[in-house]
mmCIF file of C-alpha atoms in Angstrom:
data_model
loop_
_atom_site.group_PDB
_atom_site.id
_atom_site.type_symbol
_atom_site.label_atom_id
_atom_site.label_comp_id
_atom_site.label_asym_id
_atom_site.label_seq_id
_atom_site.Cartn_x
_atom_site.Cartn_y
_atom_site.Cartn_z
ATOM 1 C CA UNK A 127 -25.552 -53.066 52.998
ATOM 2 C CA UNK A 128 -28.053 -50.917 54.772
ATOM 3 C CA UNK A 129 -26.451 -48.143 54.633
ATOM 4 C CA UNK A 130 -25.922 -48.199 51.024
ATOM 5 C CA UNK A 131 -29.349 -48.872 50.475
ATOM 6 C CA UNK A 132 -30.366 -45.661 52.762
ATOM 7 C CA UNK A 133 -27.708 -43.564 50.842
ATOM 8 C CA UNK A 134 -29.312 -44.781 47.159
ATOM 9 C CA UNK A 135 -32.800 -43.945 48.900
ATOM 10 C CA UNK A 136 -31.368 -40.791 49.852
ATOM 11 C CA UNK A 137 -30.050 -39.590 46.137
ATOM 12 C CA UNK A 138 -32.938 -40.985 44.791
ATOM 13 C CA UNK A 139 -35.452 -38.463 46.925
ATOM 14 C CA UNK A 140 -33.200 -35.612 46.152
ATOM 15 C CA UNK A 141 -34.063 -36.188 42.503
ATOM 16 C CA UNK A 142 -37.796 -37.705 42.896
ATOM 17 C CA UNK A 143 -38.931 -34.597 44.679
ATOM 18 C CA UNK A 144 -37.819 -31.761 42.233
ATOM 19 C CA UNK A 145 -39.217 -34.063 39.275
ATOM 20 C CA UNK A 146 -42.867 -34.260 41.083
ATOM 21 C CA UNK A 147 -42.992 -31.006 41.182
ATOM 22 C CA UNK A 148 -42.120 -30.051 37.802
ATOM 23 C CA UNK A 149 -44.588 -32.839 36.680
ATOM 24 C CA UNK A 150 -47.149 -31.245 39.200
ATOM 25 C CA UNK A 151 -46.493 -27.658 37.234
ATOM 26 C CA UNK A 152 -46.953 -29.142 33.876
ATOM 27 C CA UNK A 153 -50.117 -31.711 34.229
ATOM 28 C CA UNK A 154 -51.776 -28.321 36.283
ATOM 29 C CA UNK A 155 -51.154 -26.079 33.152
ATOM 30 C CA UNK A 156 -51.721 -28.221 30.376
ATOM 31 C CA UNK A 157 -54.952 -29.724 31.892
ATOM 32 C CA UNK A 158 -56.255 -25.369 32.284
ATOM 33 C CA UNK A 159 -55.203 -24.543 29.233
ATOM 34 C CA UNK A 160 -57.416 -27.559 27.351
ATOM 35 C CA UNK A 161 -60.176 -25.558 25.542
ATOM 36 C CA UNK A 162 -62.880 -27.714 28.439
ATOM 37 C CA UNK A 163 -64.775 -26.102 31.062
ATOM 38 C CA UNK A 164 -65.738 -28.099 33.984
ATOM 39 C CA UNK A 165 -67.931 -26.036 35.547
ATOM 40 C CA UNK A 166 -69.889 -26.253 32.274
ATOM 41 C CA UNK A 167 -70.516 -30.510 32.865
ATOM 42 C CA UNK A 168 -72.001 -30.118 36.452
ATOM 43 C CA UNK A 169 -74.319 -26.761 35.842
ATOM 44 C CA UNK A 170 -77.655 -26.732 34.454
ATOM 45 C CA UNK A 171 -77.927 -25.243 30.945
ATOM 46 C CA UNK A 172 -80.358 -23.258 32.340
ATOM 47 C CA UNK A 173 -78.326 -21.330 35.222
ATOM 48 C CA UNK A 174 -77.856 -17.495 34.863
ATOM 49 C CA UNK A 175 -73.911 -15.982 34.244
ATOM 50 C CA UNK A 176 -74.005 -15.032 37.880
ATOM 51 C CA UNK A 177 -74.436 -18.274 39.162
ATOM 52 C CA UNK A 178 -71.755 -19.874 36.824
ATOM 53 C CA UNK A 179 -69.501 -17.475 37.665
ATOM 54 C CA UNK A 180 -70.147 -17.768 41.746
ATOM 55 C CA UNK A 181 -69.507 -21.885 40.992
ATOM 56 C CA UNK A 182 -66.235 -21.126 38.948
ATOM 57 C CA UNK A 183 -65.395 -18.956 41.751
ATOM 58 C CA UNK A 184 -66.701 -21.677 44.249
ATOM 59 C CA UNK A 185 -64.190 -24.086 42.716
ATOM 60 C CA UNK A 186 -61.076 -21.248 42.163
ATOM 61 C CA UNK A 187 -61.476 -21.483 38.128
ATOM 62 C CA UNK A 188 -61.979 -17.738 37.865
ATOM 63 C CA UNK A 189 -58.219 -16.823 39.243
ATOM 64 C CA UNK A 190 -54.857 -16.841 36.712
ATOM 65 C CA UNK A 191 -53.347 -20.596 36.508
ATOM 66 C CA UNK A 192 -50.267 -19.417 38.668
ATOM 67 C CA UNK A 193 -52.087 -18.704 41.275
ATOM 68 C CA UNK A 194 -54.461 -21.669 41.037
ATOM 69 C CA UNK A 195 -51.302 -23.522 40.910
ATOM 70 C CA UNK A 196 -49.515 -22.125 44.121
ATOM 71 C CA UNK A 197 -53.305 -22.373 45.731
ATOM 72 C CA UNK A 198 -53.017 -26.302 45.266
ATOM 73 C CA UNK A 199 -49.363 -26.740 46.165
ATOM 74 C CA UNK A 200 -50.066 -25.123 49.100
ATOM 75 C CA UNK A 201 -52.772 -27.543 50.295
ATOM 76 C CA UNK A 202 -51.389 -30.257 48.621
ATOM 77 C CA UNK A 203 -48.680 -29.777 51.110
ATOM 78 C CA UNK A 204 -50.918 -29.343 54.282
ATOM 79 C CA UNK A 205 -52.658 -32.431 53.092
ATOM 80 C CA UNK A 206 -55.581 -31.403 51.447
ATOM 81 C CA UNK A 207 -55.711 -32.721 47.663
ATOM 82 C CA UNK A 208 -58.897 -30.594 46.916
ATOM 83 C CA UNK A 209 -62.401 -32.347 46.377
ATOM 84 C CA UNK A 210 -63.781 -33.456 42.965
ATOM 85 C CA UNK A 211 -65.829 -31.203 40.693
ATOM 86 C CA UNK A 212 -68.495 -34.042 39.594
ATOM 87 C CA UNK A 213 -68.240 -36.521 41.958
ATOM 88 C CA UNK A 214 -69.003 -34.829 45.440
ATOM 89 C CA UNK A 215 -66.063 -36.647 47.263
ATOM 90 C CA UNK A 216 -62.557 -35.361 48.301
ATOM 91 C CA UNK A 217 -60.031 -36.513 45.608
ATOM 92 C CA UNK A 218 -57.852 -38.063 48.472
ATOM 93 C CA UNK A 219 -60.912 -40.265 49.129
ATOM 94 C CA UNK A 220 -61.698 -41.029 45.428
ATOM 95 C CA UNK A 221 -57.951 -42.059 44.289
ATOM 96 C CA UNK A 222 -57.225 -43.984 47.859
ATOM 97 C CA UNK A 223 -60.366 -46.573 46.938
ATOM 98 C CA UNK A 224 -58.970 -47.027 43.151
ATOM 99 C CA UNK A 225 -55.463 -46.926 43.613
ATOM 100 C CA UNK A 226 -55.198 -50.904 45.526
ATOM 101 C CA UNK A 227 -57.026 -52.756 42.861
ATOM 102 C CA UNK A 228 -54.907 -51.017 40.202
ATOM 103 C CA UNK A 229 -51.868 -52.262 42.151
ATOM 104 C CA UNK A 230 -53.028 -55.503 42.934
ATOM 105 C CA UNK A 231 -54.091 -55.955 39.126
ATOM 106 C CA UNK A 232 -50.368 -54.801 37.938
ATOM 107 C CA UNK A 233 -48.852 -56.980 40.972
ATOM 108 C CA UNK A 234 -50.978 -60.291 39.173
ATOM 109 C CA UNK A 235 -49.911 -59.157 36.077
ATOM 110 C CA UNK A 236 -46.294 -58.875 36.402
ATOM 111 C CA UNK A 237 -46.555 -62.290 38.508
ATOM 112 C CA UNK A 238 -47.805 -63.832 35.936
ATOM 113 C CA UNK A 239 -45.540 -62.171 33.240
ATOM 114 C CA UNK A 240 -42.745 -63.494 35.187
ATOM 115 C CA UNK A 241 -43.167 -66.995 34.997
ATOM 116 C CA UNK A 242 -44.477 -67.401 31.294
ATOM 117 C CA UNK A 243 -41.558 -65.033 30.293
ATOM 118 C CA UNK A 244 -38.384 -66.780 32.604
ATOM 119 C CA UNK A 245 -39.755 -70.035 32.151
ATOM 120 C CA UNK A 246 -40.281 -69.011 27.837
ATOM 121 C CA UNK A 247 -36.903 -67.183 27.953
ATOM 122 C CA UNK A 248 -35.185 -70.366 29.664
ATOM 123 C CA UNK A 249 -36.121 -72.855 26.669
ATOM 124 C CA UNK A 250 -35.558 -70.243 24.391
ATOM 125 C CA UNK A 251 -32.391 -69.971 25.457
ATOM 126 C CA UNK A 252 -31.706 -73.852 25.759
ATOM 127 C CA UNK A 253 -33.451 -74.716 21.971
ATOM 128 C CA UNK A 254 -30.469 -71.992 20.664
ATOM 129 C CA UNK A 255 -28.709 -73.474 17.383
ATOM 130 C CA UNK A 256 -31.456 -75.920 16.767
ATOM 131 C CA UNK A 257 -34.385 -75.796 14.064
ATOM 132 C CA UNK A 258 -36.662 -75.170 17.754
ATOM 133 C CA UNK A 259 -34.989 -71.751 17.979
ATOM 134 C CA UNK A 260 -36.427 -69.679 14.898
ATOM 135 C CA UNK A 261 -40.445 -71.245 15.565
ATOM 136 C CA UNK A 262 -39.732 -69.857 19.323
ATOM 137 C CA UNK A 263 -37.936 -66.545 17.728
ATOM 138 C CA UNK A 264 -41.184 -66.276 15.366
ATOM 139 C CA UNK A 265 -43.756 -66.985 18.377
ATOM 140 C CA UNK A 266 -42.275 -64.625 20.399
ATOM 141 C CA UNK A 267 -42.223 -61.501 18.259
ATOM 142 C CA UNK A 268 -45.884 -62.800 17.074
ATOM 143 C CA UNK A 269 -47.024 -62.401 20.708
ATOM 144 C CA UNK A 270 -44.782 -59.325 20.977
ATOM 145 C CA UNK A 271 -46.970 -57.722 17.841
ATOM 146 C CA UNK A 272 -50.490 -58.370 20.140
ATOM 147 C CA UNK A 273 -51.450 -55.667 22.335
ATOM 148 C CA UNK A 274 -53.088 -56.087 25.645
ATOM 149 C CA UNK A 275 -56.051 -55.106 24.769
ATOM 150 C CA UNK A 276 -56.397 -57.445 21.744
ATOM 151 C CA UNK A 277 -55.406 -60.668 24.435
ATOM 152 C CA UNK A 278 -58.277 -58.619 26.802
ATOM 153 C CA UNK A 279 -60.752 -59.472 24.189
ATOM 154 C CA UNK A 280 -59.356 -63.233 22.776
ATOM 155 C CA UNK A 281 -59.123 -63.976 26.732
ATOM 156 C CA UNK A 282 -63.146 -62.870 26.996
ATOM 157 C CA UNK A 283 -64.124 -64.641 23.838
ATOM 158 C CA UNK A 284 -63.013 -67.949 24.849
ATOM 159 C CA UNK A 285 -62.556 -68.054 28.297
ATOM 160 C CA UNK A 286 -65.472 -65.836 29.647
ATOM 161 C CA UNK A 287 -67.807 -66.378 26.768
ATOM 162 C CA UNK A 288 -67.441 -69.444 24.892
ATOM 163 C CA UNK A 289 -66.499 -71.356 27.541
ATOM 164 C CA UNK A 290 -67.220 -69.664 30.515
ATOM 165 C CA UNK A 291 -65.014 -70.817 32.779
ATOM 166 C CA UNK A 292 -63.626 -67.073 33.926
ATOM 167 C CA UNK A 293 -65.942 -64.102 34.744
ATOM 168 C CA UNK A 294 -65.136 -61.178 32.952
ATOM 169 C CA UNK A 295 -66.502 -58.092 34.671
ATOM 170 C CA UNK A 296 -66.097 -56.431 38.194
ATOM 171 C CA UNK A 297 -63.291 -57.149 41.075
ATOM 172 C CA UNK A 298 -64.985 -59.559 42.988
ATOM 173 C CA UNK A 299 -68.991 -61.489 43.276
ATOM 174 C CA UNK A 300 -71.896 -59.449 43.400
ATOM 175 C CA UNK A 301 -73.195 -61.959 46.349
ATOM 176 C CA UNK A 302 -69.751 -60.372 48.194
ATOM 177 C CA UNK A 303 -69.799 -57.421 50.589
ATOM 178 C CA UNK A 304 -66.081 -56.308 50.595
ATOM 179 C CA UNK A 305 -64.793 -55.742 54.392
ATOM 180 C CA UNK A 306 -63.221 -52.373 54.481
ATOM 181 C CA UNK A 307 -60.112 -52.606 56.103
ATOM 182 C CA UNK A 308 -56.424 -52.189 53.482
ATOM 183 C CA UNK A 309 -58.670 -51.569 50.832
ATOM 184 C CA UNK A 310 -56.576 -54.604 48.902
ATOM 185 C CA UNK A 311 -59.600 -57.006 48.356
ATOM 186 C CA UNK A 312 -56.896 -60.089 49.005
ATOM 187 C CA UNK A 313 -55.217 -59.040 52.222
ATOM 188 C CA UNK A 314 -58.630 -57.822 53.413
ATOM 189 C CA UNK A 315 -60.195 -61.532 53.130
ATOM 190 C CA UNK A 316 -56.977 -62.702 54.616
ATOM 191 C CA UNK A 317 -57.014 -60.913 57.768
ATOM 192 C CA UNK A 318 -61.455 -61.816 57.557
ATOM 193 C CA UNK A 319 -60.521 -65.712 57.054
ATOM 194 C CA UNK A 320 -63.256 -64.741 54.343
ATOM 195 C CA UNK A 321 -62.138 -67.700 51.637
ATOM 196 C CA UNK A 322 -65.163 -67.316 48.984
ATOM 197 C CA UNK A 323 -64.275 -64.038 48.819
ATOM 198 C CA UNK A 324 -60.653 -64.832 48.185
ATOM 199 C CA UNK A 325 -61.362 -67.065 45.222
ATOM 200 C CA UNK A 326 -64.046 -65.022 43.651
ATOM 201 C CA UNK A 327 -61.507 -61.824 43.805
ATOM 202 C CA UNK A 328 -58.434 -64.371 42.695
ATOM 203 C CA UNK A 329 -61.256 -65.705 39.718
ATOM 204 C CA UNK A 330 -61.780 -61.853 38.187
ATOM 205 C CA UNK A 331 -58.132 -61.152 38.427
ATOM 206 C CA UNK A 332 -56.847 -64.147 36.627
ATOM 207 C CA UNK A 333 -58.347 -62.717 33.080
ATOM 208 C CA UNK A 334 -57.443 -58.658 33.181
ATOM 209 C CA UNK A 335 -54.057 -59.606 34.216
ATOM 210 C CA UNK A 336 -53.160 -62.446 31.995
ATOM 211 C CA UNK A 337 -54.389 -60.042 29.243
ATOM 212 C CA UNK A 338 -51.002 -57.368 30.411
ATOM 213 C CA UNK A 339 -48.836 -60.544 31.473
ATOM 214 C CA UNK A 340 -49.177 -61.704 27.969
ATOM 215 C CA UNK A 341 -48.253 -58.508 26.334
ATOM 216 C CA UNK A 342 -45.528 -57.689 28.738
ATOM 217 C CA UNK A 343 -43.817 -61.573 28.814
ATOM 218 C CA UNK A 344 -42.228 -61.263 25.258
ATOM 219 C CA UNK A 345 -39.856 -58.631 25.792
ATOM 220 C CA UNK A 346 -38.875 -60.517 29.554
ATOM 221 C CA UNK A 347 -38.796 -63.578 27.459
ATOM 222 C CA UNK A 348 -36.116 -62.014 24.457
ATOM 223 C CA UNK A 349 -33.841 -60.244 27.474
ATOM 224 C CA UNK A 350 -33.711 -63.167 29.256
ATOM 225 C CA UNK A 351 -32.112 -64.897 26.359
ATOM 226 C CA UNK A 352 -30.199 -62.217 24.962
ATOM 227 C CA UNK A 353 -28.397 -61.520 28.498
ATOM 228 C CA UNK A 354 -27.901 -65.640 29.110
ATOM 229 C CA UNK A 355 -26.339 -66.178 25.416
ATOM 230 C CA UNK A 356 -23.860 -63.411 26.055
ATOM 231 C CA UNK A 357 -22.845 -64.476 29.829
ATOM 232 C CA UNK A 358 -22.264 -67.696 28.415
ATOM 233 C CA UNK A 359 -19.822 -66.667 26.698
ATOM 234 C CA UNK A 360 -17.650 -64.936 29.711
ATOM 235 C CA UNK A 361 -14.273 -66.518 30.593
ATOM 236 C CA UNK A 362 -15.635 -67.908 34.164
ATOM 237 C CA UNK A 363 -18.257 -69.910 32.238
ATOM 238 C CA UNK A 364 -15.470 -71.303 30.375
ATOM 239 C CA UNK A 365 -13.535 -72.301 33.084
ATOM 240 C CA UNK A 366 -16.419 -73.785 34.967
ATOM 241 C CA UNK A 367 -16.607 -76.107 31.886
ATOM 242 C CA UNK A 368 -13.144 -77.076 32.212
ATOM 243 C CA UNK A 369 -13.668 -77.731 35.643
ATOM 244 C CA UNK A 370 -16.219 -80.403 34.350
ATOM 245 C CA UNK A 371 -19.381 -78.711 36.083
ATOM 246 C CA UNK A 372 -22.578 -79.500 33.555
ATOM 247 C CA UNK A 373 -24.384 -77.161 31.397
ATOM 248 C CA UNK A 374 -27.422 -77.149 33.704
ATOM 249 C CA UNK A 375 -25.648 -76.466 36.625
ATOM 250 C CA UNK A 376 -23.542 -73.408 35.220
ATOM 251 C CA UNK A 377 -27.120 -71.813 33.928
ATOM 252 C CA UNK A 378 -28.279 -72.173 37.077
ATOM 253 C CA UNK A 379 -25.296 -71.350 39.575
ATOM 254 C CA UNK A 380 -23.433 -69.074 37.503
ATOM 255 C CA UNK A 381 -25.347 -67.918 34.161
ATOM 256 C CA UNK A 382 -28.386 -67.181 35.147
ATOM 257 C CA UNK A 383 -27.425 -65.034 38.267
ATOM 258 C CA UNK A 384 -25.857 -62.036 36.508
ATOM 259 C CA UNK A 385 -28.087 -62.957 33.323
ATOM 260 C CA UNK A 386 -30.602 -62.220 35.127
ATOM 261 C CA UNK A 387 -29.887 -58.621 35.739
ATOM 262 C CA UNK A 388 -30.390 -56.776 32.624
ATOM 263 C CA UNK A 389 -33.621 -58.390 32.777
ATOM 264 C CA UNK A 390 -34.496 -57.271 36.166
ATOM 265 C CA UNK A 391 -33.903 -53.639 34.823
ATOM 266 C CA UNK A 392 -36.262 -54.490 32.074
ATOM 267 C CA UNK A 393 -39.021 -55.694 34.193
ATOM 268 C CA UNK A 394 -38.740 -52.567 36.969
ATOM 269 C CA UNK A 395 -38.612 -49.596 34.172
ATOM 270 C CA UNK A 396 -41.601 -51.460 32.580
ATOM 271 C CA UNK A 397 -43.195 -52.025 35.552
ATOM 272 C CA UNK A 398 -44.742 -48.349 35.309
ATOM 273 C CA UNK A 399 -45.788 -48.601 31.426
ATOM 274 C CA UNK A 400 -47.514 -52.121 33.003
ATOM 275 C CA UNK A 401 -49.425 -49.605 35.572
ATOM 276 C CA UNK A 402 -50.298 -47.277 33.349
ATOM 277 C CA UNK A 403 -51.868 -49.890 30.983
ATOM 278 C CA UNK A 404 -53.765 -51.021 32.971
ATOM 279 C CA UNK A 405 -56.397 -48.180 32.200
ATOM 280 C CA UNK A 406 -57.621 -49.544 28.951
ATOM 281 C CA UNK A 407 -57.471 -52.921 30.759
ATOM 282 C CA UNK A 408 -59.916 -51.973 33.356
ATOM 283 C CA UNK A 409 -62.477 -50.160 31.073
ATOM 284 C CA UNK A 410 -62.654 -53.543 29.197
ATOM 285 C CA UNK A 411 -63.463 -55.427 31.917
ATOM 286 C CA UNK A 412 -65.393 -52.946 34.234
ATOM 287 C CA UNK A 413 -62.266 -53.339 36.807
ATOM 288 C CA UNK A 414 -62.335 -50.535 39.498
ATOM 289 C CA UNK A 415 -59.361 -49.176 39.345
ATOM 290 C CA UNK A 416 -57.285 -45.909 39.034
ATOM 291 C CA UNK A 417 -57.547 -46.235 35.510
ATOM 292 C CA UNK A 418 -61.572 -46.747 35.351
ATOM 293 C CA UNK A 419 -61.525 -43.977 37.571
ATOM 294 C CA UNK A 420 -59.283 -41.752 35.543
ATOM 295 C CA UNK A 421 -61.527 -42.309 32.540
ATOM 296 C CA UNK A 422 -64.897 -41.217 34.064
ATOM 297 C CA UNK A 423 -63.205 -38.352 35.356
ATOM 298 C CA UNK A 424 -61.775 -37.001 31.457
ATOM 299 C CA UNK A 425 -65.554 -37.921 30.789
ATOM 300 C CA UNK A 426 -66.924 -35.368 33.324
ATOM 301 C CA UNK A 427 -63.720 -32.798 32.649
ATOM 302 C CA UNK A 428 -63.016 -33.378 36.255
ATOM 303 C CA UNK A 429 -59.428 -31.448 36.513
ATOM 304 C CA UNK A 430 -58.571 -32.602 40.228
ATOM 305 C CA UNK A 431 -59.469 -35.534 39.763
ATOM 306 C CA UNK A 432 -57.459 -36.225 37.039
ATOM 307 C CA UNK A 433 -54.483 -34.462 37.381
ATOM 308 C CA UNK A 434 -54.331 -36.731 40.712
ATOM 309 C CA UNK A 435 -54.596 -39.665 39.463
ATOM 310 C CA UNK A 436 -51.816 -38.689 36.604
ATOM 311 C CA UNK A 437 -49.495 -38.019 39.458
ATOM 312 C CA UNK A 438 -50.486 -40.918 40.943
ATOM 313 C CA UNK A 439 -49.491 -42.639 38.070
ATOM 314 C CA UNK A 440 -46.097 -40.927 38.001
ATOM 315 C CA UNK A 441 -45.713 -41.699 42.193
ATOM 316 C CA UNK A 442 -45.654 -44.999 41.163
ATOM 317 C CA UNK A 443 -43.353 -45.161 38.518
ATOM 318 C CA UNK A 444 -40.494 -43.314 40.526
ATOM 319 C CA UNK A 445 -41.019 -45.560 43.158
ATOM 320 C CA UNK A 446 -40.558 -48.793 41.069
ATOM 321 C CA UNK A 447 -37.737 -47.608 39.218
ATOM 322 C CA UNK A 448 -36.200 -46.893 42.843
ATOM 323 C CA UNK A 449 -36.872 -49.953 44.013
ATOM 324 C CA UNK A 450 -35.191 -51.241 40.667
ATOM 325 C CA UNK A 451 -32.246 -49.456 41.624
ATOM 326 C CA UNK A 452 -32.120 -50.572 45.087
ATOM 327 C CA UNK A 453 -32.488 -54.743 44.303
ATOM 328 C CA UNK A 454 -29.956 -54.125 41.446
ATOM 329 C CA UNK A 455 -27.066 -52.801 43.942
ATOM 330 C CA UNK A 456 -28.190 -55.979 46.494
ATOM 331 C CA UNK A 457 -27.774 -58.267 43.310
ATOM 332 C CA UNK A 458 -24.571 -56.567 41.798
ATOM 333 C CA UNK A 459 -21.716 -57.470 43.984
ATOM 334 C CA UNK A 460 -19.684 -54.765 41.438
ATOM 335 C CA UNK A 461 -21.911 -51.571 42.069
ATOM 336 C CA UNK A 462 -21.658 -52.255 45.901
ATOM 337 C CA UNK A 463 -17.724 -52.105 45.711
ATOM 338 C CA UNK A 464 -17.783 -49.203 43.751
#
């Protein structure tokens, strides 16, 4: 088993590697060739031509884009990401404070869309061929139809303002002072045995990621019962009935396991659109993440800045669909014979 997982690890960074860097060549060009000038957002409207040209200089903006490009590569490779044009901090620095509360908000998120859509899929599935199974059908694509941010807003309205019961705004208490250790707010008061701050950072979480779990539970919800209607109706489900073994106990034992699967794929390829939407979530509730981050950054036409956190964005995605590729094998008793 281990060795099959290092060879699909192996293929995988074959691929992964060649596609960064072709993703690396286009978000570098596209993001040059925008009809924005950086330098322009940071100078004074006052300064002379020589002293915006020494600053586009200062910053390499004054040589062709294939050699900016190779320029970056280069110290991309060496470790050096560059430094940000308006925010006087290295871009490694910038993207490495942002980058754990985007993950932990996507890791709450998907949590969350996990249960409501298994546990909504499962009595989908079991109301099938009763009057229960077109009002779950109809509620399903209804909360399919809602995007996240509209549930960002309905969640806010009610829970955070009309009844307040939720805050709404930041990652954690103002009264807090954040021990700076992971950089993960949860495992950091873990290790501190810090438990206020633990419930105030689990309290602003609950809301932003309910908001994606609720748009992102639907489709896990239809899969799940799509996949389970159609196993049931494979020959060794038959002949577990014969055998006399209840319904209950051939979802559980036998259905659900390779049901299960196709929605595993589902929730791993989504997993990325799930991190990348968590940028609009963010700005709605002030959450400082990659995506908040990512936004100020278009604001100020900061290019390294955000053509890092882009490929940030796309670093994450390959690795959850490898992942996804990895469990499936584990799961799959058929791909690991063939």
């Amino acid at each position: 088993m281990l060795r099959l997982i290092l060879i699909i690890l192996l293929r995988r960074l074959i691929v992964v590697i060649p596609m960064l860097l072709l993703v690396s060549v286009m978000i570098f060009v596209i993001l040059r060739l925008l009809p924005v000038d950086p330098i322009a957002m940071i100078i004074s409207p006052t300064a002379l031509p020589d002293e915006v040209a020494a600053m586009r200089a200062f910053h390499g903006l004054d040589r062709p884009i294939p050699v900016q490009y190779l320029i970056w590569i280069g110290n991309v490779l060496q470790g050096d990401f560059g430094n940000a044009i308006s925010f006087r901090d290295s871009v490694l620095n910038l993207v490495a404070e942002t980058v754990p509360a985007t993950i932990e908000l996507a890791l709450f998120a998907l949590f969350f869309a996990i249960i409501i859509g298994f546990g909504a899929g499962l009595y989908m599935f079991h109301v099938r061929g009763t009057v229960r199974e077109g009002v779950t059908d109809v509620f399903s694509i209804a909360m399919l139809s809602f995007p996240d941010f509209l549930w960002a807003l309905v969640l806010i309205l009610l829970v955070g303002v009309q009844w307040t019961i939720l805050p709404f705004t930041g990652r954690y208490g103002p009264e807090f002072i954040a021990p700076d250790i992971t950089g993960f707010i949860f495992l950091d008061a873990i290790i501190t045995l810090n438990g206020p701050l633990l419930i105030s950072a689990l309290e602003h979480i609950l809301l932003p990621a309910l908001a994606l779990a609720l748009a992102f539970s639907p489709l896990i919800m239809r899969v799940l019962k799509a996949s389970l209607t159609e196993v049931m109706t494979e020959d060794y489900i038959t002949l577990a009935r014969l055998r006399g073994i209840g319904e209950g106990r051939i979802l559980l034992r036998h259905a659900l396991k390779n049901g299960v699967l196709p929605t595993l794929t589902l929730v791993g390829v989504q997993f990325g659109f799930l991190f990348g939407g968590t940028l609009l979530i963010e700005i709605i509730f002030a959450y400082p993440g990659l995506g908040n981050l990512m936004v100020r950054a278009i604001r100020n036409t900061d290019l390294p800045v955000i053509q890092m956190a882009a490929l940030t964005y796309c670093v994450v995605v390959l690795a959850t669909n490898t992942v996804v590729d990895v469990l499936y094998v584990v799961l799959n008793p058929k791909l690991r014979k063939e």
